[in-house]
Coordinates of C-alpha atoms in Angstrom, one line a residue:
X1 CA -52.8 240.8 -137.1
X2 CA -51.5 240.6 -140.9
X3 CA -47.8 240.2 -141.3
X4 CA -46.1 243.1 -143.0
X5 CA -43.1 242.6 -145.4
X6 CA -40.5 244.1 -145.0
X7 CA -41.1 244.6 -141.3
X8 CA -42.1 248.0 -140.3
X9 CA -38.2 249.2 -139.0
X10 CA -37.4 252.7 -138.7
X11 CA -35.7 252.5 -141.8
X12 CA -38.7 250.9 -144.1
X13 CA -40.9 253.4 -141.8
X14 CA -38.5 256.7 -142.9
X15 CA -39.1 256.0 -146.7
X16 CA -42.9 255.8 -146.5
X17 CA -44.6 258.8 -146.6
X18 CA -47.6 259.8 -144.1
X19 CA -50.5 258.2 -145.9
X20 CA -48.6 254.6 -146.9
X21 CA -47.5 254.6 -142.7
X22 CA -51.4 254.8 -142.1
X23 CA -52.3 251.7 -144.5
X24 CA -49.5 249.8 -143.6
X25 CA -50.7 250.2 -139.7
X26 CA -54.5 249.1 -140.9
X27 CA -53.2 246.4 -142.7
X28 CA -51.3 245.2 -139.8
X29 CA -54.6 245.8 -137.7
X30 CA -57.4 245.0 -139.9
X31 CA -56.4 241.8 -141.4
X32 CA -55.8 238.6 -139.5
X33 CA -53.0 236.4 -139.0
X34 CA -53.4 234.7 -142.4
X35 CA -52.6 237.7 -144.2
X36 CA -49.1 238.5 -145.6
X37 CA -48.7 241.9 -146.7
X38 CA -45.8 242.8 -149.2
X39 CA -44.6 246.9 -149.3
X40 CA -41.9 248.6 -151.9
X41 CA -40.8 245.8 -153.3
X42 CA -39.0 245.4 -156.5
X43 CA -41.1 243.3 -158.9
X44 CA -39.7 241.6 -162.4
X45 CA -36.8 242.5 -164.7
X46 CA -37.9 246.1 -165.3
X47 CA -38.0 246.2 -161.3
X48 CA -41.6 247.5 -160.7
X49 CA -42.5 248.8 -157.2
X50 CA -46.1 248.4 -156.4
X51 CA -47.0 250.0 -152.8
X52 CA -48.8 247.0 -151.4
X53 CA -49.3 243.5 -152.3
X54 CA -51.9 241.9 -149.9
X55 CA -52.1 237.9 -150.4
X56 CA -54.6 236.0 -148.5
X57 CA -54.6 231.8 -148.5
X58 CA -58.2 231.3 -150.2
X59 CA -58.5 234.7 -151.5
X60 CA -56.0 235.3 -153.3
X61 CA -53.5 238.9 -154.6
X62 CA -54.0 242.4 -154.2
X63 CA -52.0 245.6 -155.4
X64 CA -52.4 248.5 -154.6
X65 CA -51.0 251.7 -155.3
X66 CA -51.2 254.9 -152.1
X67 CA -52.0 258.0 -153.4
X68 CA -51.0 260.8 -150.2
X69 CA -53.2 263.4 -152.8
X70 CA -55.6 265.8 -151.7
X71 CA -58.6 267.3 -153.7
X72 CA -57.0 270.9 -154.6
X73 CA -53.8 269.2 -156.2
X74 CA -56.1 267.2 -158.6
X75 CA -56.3 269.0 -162.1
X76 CA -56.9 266.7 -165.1
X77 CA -57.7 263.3 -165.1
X78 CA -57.8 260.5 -168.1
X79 CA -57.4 257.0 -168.4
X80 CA -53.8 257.3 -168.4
X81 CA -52.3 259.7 -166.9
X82 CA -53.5 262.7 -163.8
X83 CA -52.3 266.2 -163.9
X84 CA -51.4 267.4 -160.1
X85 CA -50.8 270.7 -159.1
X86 CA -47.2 270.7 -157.2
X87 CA -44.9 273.1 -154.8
X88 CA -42.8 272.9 -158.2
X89 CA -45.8 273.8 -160.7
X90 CA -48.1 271.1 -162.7
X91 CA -46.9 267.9 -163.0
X92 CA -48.5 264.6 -165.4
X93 CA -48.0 261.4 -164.0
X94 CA -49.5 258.1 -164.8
X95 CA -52.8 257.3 -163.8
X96 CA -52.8 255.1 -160.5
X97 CA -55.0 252.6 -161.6
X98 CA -52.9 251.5 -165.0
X99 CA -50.0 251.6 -162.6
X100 CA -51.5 248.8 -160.1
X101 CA -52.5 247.4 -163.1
X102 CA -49.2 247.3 -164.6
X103 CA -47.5 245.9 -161.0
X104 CA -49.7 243.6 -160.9
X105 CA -49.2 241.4 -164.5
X106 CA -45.2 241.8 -163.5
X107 CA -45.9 240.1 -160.2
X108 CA -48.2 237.6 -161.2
X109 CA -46.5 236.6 -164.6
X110 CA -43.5 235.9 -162.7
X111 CA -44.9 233.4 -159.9
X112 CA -46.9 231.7 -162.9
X113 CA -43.7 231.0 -164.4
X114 CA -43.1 228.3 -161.5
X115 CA -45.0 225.7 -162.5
X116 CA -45.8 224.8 -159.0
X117 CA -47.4 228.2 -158.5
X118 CA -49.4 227.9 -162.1
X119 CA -52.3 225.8 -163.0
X120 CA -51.3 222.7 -164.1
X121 CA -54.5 221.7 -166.7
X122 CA -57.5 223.2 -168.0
X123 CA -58.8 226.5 -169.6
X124 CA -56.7 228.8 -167.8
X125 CA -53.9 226.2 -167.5
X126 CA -50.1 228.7 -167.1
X127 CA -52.5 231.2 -165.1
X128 CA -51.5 232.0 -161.7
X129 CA -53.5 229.4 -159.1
X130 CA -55.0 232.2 -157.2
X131 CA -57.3 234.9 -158.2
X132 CA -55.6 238.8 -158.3
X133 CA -56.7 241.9 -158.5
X134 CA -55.5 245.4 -158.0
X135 CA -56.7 248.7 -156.7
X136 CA -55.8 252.3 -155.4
X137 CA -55.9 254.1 -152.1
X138 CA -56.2 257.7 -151.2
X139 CA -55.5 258.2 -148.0
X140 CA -56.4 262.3 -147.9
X141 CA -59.8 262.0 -150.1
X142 CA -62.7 261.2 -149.1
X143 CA -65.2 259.2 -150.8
X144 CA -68.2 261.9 -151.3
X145 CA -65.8 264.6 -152.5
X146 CA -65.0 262.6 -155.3
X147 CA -68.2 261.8 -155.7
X148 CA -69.7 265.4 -155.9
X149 CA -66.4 266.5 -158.1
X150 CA -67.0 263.9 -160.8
X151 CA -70.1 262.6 -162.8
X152 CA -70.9 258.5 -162.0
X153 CA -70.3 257.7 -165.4
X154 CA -66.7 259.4 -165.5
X155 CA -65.7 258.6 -162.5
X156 CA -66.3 255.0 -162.9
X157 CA -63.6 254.8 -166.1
X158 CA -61.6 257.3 -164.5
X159 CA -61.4 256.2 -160.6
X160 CA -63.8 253.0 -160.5
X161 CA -65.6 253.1 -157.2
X162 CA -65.0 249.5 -156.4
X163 CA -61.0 249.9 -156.9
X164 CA -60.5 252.6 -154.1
X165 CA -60.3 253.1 -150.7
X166 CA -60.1 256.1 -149.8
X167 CA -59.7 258.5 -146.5
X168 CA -62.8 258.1 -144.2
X169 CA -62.8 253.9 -145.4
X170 CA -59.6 253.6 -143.7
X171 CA -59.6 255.6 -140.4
X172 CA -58.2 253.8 -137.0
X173 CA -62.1 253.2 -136.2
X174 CA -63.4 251.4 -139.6
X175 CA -64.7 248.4 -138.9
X176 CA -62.3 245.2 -139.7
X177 CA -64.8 243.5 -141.3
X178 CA -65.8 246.5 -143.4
X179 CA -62.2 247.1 -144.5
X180 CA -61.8 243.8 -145.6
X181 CA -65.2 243.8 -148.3
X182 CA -63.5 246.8 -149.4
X183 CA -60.4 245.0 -150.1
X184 CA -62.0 242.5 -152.0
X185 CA -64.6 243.9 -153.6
X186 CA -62.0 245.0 -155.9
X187 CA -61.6 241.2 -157.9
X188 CA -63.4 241.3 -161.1
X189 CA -63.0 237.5 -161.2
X190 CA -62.7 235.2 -158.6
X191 CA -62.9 231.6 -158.1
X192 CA -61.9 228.5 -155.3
X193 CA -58.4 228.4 -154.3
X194 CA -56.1 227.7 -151.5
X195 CA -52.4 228.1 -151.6
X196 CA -50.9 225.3 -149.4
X197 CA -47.9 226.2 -147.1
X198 CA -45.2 224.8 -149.5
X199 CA -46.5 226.7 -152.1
X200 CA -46.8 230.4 -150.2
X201 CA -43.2 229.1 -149.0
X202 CA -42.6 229.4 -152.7
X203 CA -44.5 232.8 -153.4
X204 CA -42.1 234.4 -150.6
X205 CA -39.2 233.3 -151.8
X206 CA -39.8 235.0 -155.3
X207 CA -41.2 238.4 -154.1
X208 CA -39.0 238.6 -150.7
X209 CA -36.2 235.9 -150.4
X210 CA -34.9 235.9 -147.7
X211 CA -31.7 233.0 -147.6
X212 CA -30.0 231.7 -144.9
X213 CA -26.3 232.9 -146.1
X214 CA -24.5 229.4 -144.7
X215 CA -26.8 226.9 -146.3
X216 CA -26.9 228.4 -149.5
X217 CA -26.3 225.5 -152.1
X218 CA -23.5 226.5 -154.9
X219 CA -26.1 226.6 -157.7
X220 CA -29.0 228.0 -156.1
X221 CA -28.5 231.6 -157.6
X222 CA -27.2 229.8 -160.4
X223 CA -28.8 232.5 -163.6
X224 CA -27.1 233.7 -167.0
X225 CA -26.3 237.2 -167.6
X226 CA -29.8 237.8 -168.9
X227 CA -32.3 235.9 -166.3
X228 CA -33.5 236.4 -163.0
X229 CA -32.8 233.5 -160.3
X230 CA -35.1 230.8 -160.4
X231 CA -36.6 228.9 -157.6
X232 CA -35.2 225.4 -157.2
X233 CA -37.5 222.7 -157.1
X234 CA -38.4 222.8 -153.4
X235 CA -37.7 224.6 -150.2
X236 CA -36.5 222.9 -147.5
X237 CA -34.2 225.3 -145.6
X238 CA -33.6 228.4 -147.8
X239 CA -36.4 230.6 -146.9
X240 CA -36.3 232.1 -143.8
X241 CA -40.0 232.8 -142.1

């Protein structure tokens, strides 16, 4: 059973809406014990909220963006932005998939910025140690209805097949193993990693810290006016897990 952060209190539960209550109960039920699952949280200086953030050991980052939409609101789509049809008339908003795309560079240029979380030599030496990807899910569509309502060709720019999940992929009877090739079938790239336990230690403290108010050191949110705190060198008591 993945861990789900925040936890899922009445009051994280009461600001997600039907179909992000749904994934966040597959996740929990779907993924093993190895799994950390991140939801609503503020990402960077510009504070960027990506849905989910799904981080596995040896497999690396997820995000994903929850899309509660359902075929007859769907009006124009294009690279960038979707047209939906609203209580309150049409509304444009930004395409889902640039959005996850978007969450995810904020998320994972900040962790490479701790050297301990970035690779130290080599080609891709300053990337982020683990592989990432990002994705969308709609949790009212189902997969052939958007495959009869667009063409292959259009649909793959517009809503890639193997960046969604959608409604009957996620249902309380998919299979876990199923669910999980779905998952990560959406990494263009991937390649050998596993985060060690100081180092996902380290990746919790920059997306959720969570500090233990009396040991707090005097400098440890030590920032200027115009940065963000960093993570001190190492861990020992300040992240509480």
């Amino acid at each position: 059973m993945a861990e789900i952060i925040p936890a899922l209190s009445r009051q994280v539960l009461s600001r997600m809406t039907a179909g992000e209550k749904r994934f966040a109960q597959r996740l929990k039920d779907l993924l093993e014990d190895d799994y950390l699952c991140w939801y609503d949280i503020p990402i960077g200086k510009q504070r960027r909220y990506p849905d989910f953030i799904v981080m596995h050991p040896s497999r690396g980052f997820l995000f994903l963006e929850v899309k509660d939409w359902r075929p007859s609101t769907l009006k124009k789509v294009s690279i960038e932005t979707v047209e939906l049809q609203t209580s309150s008339g049409r509304k444009t908003v930004a395409n889902p998939f640039l959005q996850a795309r978007q969450y995810m560079f904020a998320a994972v240029n900040k962790m490479a910025a701790d050297p301990q979380l970035a690779k130290p030599s080599g080609l891709y030496k300053g990337k982020l140690i683990s592989p990432y990807g990002s994705g969308v899910v709609f949790t009212n569509i189902e997969r052939q209805t958007m495959v009869n309502a667009i063409p292959d060709e259009q649909r793959e720019k517009l809503f890639p097949d193997h960046l969604t999940i959608y409604k009957d992929e996620m249902l309380e009877s998919t299979d876990a193993e199923a669910f999980q090739e779905r998952l990560w079938g959406m990494f263009n790239t991937s390649f050998k990693s596993q985060l060690s336990l100081p180092q996902i230690d380290r990746i919790r403290w920059h997306l959720f810290p969570e500090v233990r108010i009396d040991q707090v050191q005097d400098d440890l949110f030590a920032v200027d006016d115009e940065q963000e705190p960093v993570a001190p060198k190492s861990l020992p008591d300040i992240v509480r897990i």
